Coordinates of C-alpha atoms in Angstrom, one line a residue:
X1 CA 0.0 0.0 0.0
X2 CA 1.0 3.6 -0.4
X3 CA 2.8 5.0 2.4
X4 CA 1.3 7.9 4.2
X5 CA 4.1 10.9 4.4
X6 CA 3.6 14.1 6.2
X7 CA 5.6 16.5 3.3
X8 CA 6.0 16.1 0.0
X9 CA 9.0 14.2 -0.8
X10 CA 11.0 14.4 -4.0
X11 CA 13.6 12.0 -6.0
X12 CA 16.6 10.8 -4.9
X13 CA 19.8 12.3 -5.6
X14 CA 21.5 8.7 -6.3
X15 CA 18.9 8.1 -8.7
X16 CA 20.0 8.0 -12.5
X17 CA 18.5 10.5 -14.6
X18 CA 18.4 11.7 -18.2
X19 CA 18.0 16.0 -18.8
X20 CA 16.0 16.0 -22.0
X21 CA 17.7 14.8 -24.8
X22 CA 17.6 18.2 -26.8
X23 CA 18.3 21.8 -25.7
X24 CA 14.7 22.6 -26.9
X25 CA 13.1 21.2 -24.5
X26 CA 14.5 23.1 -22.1
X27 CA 12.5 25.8 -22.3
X28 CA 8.3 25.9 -22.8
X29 CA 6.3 27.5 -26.1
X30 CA 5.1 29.9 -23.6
X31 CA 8.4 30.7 -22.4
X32 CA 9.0 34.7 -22.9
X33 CA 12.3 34.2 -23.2
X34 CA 11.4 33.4 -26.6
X35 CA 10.6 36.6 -27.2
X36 CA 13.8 37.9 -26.3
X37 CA 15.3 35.6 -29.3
X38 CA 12.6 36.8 -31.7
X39 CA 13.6 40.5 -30.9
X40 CA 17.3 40.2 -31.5
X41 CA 16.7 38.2 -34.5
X42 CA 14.7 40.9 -35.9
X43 CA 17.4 43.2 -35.8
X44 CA 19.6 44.6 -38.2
X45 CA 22.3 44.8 -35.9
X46 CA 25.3 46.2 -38.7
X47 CA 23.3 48.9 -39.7
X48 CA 23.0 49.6 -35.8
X49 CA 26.4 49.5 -35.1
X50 CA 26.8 46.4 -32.9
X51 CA 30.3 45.3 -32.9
X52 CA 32.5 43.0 -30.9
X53 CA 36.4 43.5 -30.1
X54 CA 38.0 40.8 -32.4
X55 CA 34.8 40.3 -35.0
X56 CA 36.8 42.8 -37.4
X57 CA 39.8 41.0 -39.4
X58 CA 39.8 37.8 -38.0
X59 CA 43.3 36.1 -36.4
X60 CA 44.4 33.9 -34.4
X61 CA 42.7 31.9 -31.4
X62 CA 38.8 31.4 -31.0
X63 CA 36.7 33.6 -33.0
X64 CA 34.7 36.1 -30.7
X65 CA 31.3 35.8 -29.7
X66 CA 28.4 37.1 -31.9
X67 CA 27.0 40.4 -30.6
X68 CA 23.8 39.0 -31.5
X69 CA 24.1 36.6 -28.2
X70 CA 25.2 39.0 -26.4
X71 CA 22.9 41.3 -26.6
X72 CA 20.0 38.8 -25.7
X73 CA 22.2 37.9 -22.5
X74 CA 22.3 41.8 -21.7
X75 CA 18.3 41.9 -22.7
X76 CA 17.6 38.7 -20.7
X77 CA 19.3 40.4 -17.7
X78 CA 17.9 43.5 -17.6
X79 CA 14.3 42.2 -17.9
X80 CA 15.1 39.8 -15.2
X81 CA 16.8 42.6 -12.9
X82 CA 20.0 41.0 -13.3
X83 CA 23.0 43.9 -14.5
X84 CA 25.9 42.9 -13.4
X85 CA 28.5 41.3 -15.3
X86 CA 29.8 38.5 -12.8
X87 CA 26.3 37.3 -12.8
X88 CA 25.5 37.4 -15.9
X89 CA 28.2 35.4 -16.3
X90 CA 26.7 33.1 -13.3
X91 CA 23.3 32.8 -14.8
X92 CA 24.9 31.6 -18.2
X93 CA 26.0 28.6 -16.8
X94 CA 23.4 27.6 -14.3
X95 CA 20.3 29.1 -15.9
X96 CA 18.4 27.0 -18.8
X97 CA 16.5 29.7 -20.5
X98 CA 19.7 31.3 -20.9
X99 CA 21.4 27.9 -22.0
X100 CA 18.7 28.2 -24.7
X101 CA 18.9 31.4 -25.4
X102 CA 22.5 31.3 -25.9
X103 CA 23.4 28.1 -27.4
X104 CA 25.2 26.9 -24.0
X105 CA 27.5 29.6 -25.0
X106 CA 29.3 30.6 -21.4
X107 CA 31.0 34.1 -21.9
X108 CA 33.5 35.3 -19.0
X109 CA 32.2 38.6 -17.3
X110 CA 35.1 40.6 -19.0
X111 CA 33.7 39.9 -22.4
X112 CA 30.1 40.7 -21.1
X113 CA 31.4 43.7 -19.2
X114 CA 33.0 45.1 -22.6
X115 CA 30.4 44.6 -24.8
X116 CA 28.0 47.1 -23.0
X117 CA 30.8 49.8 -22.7
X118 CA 31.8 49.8 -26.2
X119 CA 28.6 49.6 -27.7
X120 CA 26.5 52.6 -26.0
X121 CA 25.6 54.2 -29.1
X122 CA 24.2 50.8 -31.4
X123 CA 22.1 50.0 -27.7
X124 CA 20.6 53.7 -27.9
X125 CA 20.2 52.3 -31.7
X126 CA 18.4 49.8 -30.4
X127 CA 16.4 51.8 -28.0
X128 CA 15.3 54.1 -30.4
X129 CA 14.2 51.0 -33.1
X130 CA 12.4 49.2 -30.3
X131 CA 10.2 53.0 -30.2
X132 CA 9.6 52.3 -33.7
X133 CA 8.4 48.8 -33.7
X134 CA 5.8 50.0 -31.1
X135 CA 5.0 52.6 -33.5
X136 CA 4.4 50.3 -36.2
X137 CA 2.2 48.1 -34.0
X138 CA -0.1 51.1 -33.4
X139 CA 0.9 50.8 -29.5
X140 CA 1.6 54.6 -29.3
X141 CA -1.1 57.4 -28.9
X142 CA 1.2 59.8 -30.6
X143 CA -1.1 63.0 -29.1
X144 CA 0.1 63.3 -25.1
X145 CA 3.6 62.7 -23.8
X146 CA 4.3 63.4 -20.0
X147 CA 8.2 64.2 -19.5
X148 CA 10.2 64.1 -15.7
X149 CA 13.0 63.3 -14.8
X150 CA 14.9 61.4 -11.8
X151 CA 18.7 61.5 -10.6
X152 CA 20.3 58.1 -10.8
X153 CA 23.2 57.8 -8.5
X154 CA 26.7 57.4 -10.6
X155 CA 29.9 55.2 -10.0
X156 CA 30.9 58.2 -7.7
X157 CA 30.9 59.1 -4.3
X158 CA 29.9 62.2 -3.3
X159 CA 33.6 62.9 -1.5
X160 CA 35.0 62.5 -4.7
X161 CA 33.0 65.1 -6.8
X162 CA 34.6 68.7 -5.6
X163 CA 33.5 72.1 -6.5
X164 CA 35.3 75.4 -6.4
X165 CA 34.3 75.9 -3.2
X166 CA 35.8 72.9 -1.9
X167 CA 38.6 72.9 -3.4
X168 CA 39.7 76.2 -2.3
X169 CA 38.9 75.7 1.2
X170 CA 41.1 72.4 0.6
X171 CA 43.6 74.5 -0.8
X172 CA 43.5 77.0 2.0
X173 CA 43.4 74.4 4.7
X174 CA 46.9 73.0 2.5
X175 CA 48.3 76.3 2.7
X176 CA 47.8 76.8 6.1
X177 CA 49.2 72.9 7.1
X178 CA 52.4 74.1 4.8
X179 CA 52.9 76.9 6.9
X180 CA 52.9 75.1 10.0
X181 CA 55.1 72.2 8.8
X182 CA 57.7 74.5 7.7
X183 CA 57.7 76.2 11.3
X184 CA 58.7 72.8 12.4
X185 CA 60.9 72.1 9.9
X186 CA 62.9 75.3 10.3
X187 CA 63.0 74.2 14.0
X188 CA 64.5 70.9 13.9
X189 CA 67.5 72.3 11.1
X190 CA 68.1 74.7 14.1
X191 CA 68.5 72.3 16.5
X192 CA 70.6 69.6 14.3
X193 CA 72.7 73.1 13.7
X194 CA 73.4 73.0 17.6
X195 CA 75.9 70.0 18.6
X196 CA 74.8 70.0 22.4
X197 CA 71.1 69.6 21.3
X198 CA 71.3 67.1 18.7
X199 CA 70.0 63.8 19.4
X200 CA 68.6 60.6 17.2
X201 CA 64.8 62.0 18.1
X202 CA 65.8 64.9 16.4
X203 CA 66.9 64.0 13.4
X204 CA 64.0 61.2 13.1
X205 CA 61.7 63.9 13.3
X206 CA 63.0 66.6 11.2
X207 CA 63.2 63.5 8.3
X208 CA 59.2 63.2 9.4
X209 CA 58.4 66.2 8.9
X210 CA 60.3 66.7 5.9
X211 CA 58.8 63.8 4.5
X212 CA 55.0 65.3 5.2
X213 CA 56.0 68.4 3.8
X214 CA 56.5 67.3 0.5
X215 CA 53.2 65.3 0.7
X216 CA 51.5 68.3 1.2
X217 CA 53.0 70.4 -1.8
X218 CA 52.6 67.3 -3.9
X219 CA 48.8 67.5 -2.8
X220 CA 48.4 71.2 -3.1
X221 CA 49.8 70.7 -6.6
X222 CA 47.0 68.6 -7.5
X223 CA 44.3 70.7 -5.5
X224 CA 45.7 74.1 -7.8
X225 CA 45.9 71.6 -11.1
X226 CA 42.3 70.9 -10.4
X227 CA 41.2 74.9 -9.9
X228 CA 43.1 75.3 -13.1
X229 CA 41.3 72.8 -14.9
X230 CA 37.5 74.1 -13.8
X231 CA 38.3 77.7 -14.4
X232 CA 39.6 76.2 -18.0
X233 CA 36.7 74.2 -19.1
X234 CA 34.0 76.5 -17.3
X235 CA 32.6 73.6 -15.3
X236 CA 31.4 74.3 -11.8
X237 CA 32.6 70.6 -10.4
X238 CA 34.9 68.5 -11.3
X239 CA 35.8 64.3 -10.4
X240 CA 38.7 62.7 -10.5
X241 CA 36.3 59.2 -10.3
X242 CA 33.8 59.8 -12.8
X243 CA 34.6 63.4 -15.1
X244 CA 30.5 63.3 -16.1
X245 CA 29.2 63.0 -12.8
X246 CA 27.8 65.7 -11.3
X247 CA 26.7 66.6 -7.4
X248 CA 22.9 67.4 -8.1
X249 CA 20.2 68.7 -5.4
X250 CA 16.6 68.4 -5.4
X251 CA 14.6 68.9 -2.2
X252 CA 17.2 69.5 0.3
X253 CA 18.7 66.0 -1.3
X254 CA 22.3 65.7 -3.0
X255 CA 23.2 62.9 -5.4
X256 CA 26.4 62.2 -7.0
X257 CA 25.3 61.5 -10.3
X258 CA 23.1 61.7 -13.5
X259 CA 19.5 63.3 -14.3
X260 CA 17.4 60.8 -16.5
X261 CA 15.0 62.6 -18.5
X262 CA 12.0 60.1 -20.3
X263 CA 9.0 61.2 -22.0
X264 CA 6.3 58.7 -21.4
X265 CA 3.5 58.1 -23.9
X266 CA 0.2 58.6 -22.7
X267 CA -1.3 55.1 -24.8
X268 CA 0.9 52.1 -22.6
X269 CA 3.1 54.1 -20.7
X270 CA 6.0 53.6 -23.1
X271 CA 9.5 55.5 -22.8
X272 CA 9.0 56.8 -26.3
X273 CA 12.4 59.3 -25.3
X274 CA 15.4 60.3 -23.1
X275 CA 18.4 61.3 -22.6
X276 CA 20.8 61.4 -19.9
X277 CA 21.8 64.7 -18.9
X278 CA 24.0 66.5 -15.9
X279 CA 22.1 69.7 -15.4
X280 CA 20.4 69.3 -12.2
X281 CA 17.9 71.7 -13.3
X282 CA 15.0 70.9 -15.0
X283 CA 14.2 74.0 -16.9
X284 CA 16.0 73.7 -19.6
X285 CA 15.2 70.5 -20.5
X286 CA 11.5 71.0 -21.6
X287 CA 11.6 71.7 -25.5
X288 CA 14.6 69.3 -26.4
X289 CA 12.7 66.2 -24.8
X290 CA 9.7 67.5 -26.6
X291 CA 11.4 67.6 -30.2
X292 CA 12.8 64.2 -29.2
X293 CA 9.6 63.0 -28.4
X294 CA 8.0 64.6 -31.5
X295 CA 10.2 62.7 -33.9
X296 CA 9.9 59.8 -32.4
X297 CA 6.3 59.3 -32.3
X298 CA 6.4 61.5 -36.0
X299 CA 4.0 63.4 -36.0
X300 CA 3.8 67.5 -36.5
X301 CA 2.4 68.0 -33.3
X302 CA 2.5 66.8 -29.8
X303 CA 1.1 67.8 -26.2
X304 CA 3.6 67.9 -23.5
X305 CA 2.8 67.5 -19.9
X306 CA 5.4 68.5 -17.0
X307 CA 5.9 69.4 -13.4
X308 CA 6.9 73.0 -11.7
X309 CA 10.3 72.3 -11.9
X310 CA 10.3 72.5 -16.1
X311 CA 8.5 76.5 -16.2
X312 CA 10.9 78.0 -18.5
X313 CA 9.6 80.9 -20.5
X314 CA 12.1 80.7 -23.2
X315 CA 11.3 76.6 -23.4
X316 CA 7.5 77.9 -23.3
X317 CA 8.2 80.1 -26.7
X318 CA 10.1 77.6 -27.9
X319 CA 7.7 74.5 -27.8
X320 CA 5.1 77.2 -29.3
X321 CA 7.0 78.4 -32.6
X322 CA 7.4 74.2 -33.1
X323 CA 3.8 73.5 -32.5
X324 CA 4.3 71.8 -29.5
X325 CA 1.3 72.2 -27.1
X326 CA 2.8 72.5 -22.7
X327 CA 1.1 72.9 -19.8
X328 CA 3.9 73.5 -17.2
X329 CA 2.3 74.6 -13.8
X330 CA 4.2 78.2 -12.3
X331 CA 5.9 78.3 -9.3
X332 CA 4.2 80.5 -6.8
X333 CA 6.5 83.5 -5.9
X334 CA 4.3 86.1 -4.7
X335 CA 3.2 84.6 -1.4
X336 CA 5.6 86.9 0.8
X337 CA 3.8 90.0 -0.9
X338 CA 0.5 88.7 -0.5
X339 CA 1.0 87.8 3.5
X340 CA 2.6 91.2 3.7
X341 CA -0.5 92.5 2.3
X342 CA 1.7 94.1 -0.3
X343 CA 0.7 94.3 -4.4
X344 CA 2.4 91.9 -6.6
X345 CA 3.2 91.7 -10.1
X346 CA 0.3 89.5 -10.7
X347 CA -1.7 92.3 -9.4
X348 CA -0.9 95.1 -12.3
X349 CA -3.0 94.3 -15.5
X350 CA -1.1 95.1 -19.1
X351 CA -3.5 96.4 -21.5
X352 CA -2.2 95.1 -25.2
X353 CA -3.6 97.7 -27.3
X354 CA -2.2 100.6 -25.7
X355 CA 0.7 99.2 -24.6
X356 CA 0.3 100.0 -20.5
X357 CA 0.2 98.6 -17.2
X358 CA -2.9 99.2 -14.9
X359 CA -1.8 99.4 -11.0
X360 CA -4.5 98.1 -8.6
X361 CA -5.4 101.8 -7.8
X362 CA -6.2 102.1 -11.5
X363 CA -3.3 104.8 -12.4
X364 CA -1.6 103.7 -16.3
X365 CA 2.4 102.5 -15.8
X366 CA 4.3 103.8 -19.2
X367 CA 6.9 101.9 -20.9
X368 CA 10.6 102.8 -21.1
X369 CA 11.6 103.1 -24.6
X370 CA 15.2 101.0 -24.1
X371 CA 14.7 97.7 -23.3
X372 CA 16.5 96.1 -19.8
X373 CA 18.5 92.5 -20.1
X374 CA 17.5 89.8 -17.3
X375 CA 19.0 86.6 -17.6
X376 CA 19.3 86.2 -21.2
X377 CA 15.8 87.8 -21.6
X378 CA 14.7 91.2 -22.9
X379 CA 12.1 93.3 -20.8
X380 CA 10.5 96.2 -21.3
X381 CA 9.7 98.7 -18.0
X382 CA 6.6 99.9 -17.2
X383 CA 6.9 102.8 -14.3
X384 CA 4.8 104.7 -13.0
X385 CA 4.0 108.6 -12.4
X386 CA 5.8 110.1 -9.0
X387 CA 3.0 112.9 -8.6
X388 CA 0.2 110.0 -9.0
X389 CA 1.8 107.9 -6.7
X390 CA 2.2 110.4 -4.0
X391 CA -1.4 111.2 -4.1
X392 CA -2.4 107.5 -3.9
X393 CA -3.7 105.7 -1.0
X394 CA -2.7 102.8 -1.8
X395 CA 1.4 104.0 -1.8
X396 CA 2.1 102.0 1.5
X397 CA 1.4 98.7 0.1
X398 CA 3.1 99.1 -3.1
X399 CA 6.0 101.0 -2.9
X400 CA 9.4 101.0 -0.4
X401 CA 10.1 104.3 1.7
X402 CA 12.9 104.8 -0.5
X403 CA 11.4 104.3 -4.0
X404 CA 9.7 107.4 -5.7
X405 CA 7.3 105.5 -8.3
X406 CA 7.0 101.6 -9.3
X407 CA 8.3 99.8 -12.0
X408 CA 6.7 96.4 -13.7
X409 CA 8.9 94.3 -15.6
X410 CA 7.3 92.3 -18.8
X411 CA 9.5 90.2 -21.2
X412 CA 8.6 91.0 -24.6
X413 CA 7.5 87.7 -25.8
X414 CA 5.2 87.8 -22.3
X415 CA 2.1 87.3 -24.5
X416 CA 3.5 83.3 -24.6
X417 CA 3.1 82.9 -21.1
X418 CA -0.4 85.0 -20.5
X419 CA -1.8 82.3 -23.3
X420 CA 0.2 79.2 -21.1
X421 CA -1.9 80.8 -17.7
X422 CA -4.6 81.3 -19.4
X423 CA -4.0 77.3 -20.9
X424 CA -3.3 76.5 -17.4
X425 CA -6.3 77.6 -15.9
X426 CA -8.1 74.0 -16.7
X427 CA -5.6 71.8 -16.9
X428 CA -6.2 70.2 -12.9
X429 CA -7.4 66.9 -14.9
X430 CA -4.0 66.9 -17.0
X431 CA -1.9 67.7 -14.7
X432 CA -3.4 64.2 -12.8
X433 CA -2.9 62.9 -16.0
X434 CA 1.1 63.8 -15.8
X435 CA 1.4 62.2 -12.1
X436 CA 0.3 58.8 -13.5
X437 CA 2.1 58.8 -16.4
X438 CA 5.8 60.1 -16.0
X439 CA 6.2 58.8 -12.4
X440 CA 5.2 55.2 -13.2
X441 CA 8.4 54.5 -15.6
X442 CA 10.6 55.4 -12.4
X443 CA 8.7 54.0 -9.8
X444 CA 8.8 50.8 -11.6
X445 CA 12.9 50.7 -12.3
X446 CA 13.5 52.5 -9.2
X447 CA 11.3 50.4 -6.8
X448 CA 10.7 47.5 -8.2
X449 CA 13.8 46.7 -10.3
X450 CA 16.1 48.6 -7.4
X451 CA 17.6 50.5 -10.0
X452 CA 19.1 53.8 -8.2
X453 CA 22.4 54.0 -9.6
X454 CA 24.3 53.2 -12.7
X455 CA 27.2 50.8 -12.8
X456 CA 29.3 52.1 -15.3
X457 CA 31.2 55.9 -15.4
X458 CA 31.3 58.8 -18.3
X459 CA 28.2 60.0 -20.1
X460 CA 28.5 57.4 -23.3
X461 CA 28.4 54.2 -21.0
X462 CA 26.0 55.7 -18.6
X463 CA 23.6 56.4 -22.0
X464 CA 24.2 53.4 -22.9
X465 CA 23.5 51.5 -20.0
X466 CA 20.4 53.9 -19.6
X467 CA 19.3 52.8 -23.1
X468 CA 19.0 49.0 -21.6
X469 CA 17.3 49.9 -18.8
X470 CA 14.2 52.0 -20.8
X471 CA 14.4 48.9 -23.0
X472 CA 14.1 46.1 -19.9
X473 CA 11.2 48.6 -19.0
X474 CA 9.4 48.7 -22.5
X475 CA 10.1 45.1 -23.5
X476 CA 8.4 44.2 -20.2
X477 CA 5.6 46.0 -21.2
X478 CA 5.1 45.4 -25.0
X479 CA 4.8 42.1 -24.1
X480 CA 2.4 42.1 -21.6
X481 CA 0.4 44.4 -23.7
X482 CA 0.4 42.2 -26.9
X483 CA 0.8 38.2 -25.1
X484 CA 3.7 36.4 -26.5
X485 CA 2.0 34.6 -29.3
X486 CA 1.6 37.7 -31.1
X487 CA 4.9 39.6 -30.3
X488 CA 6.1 36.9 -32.0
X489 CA 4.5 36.7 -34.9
X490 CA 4.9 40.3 -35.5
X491 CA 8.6 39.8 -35.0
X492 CA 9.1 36.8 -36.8
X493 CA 7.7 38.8 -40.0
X494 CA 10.5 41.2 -39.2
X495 CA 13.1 39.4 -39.2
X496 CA 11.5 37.5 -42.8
X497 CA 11.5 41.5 -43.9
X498 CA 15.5 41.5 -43.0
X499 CA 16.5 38.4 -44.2
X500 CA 14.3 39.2 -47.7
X501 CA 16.6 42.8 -48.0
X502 CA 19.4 40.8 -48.9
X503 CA 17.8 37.4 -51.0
X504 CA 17.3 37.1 -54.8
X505 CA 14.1 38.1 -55.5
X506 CA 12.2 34.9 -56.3
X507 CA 13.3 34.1 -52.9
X508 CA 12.6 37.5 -51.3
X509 CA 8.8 36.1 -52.4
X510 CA 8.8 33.1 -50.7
X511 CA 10.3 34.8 -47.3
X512 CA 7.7 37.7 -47.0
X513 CA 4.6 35.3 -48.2
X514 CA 6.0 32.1 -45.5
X515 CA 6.1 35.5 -43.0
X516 CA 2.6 36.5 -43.8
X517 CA 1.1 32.9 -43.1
X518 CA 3.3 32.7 -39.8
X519 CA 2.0 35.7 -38.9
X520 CA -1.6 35.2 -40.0
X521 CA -1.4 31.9 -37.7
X522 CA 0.1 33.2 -34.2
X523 CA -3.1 36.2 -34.6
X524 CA -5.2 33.1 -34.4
X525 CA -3.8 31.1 -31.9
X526 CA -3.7 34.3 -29.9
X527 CA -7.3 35.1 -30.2
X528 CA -8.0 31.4 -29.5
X529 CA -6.5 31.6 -26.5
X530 CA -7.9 34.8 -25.3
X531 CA -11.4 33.4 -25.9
X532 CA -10.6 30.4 -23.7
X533 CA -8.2 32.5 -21.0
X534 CA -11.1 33.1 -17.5
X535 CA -12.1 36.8 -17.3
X536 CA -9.4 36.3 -13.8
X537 CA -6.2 35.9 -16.3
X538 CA -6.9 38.8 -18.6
X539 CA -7.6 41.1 -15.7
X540 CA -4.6 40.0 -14.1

């Protein structure tokens, strides 16, 4: 009879056993790794620019791996949350999808490790053709785009990363250690100049402290060559462990590192842009991720959503002159005034037709024929009369004891920004809409994947490794939008399209119509299944 056990048990490990006699088997038809060797397959990875140290001219010893596998090992990782290059190495050799995936093939982690830092521009490539087969699936809205952006901590410490400030209270704190030592140095040549003083303590410690003099002029060398080098280039920072990275503050919180700017598309939540940048300011960053975003969705015009942090009037005019719709909110600056009980700028009204401001006590502020520069901005001024402003009641709560009349600023493209506020004025709903859309990408990567920091240095590997990551993201997504069965088949009929380019033509026939059938058969496989899938499955 059957013997009753309280836990499961399972076989023995003397007992003789056969893996599955092909590699195939290994892995299940509804295995997405599968997809991952469809995706690759489909790409043209010459014209991309993939390349391999070695694959060029041939020579002696083992030919070098194919950056074809590699790339699947680096796309298998990232999807899986797996980056570095020891493990990747690991999980070649223990892990059976990737035995499938790559053949058996078992690169060592220098190999893997070199592959991503050589090739960050072909995996932006990559990226950016990734964007386009969504595209060409009709998975992108087109319309709405939300763009943020996150800092990413670098392969830097925060010690390491000096500004001018630092270094010249360094430099000081050198000069001032110099001075001391050299005290003490002249000191002990005194007393090895007197014979009834000199003793072995002596001279051991005039050696000392010559020795940590010289330290300290070697060190102040480097402190001065690092001043030079700023003033020179014009940079505000500067690393000796990473030149890119940058320290960068946001909310009372510094970060030795990289801001990531995406634009998300409003349809799946795709990365359909971004760029890695080390301006820890947003403002400037508004109309270039729109023009990225524009082109890559192509279309002539695009609606941009973005937080406070991006309110740039120059941005504003220039996302207007290329047809790009924003709605940034503006920063509140007038509360001080407003507590004080004093009147604001936002409380004098310009009148367009006669060219004038209106004060709150309803007096007419004249413009200034020259026209004032403000941070790269031309204004026109608007004062006021002295002998109406004496007589006004209101005098207390908009001018200073020791002003005479007031002045109103307006830039003189200002008619932008009064059609952004007056834009703005509905927008709550949108600006909801931005929340859920640009904050999910990083929430995802950030919280879920535990990607906070990037493990390579300079801005071309960190773009490139940046470009793996918003792949891993929209991979993920593209298919669990679509189900395997038809990423697939829309795939597969890529890669026929690619292999076709270069065939005979009778042949270039056979490819595209063998594609079309493949592809017509997946579409009904998947919709068989979705009929039979419970309502639970789909939801989930």
């Amino acid at each position: 009879g059957m013997t009753n056990r309280p836990f499961k048990t399972g076989a023995s490990r003397a007992q003789s056993c056969l893996l599955p006699p092909s590699v195939e088997d290994y892995v299940g038809p509804d295995n997405p790794v599968r997809a991952i060797d469809a995706f690759v397959a489909a790409l043209d990875l010459a014209r991309l620019g993939f390349r391999h140290a070695g694959s060029v001219g041939g020579g002696v010893g083992q030919p070098p791996y194919d950056p074809a596998d590699l790339l699947k090992l680096y796309l298998y990782g990232y999807v899986h949350r797996v980056r570095s290059s020891r493990r990747l190495e690991h999980e070649a050799r223990r892990n059976l999808e990737l035995i499938w995936l790559l053949h058996g093939l078992t690169p060592g982690y220098r190999t893997i490790a070199k592959f991503r830092a050589e090739n960050w521009a072909a995996l932006k490539a990559a990226n950016r053709s990734f964007v386009l087969l969504a595209r060409e699936l009709g998975l992108l809205g087109g319309t709405l785009v939300a763009i943020d952006g996150a800092f990413f901590d670098g392969n830097a410490s925060k010690g390491s990363i000096a500004t001018k400030k630092r270094l010249a209270a360094a430099l000081a704190a050198i000069e001032r250690d110099i001075e001391a030592y050299g005290t003490a140095l002249d000191a002990a040549d005194a007393a090895e100049a007197a014979p009834a003083d000199r003793d072995d303590g002596g001279a051991g410690g005039g050696g000392d402290v010559g020795r940590k003099m010289a330290a300290l002029m070697a060190k102040r060398d480097a402190l001065k060559a690092d001043l030079a080098r700023q003033a020179e280039s014009g940079e505000t920072q500067v690393s000796r462990t990473d030149a890119d990275a940058r320290l960068l503050t946001k909310r009372g919180q510094t970060v030795a590192g990289y801001n990531v700017q995406i634009a998300v598309d409003d349809a799946h939540k795709l990365i359909v842009a971004s760029e890695v940048v080390g301006d820890g300011n947003d403002t400037g960053q508004l109309h270039p991720m729109a023009v990225a975003a524009r082109e890559a969705l192509a279309v002539e015009t695009l609606t941009v959503l973005a937080d406070v942090g991006y309110f740039n009037g120059t941005m504003l005019k220039r996302c207007e002159d290329d047809g790009i719709v924003a709605y940034v909110p503006e920063a509140e600056r007038t509360g001080r005034l407003a507590a004080q009980g004093c009147f604001s700028h936002a409380d004098f009204t310009y009148d367009a037709a006669a060219d004038v401001c209106r004060c709150p006590g309803g007096a007419v502020l004249t413009p200034i024929e020259s026209l004032k520069q403000n941070a790269g901005r031309l204004e026109r001024r608007y004062v006021s009369r002295k002998r109406v402003c004496d007589a006004c009641p209101l005098r207390e709560r908009c001018i200073t004891a020791k002003s005479a009349t007031r002045t109103i600023c307006r830039w003189v493209h200002e008619d932008v920004l009064d059609r952004h506020r007056a834009r703005m004025r509905g927008a709550g709903a949108l600006m909801r809409r931005r929340a859920a859309l640009a904050e999910h990408p990083f929430g995802t990567l950030k919280c879920r994947a535990g990607w906070r920091h990037f493990l390579v240095r300079g801005f071309d590997k960190v773009r490139g490794e940046w470009s793996l990551m918003a792949l891993g993201y929209n991979f993920t997504r593209l298919l669990a939008i679509l189900g395997l069965d038809r990423f697939v088949a829309c795939l597969a009929e890529r890669a026929a399209e690619l292999l076709a380019r270069s065939a005979p033509n009778a042949v270039q026939t056979l490819i595209r119509a063998a594609a079309r059938l493949l592809a017509r058969f997946a579409a009904e496989i998947a919709s068989t299944e979705a009929r039979r899938r419970p309502l639970s499955a789909l939801q989930a």
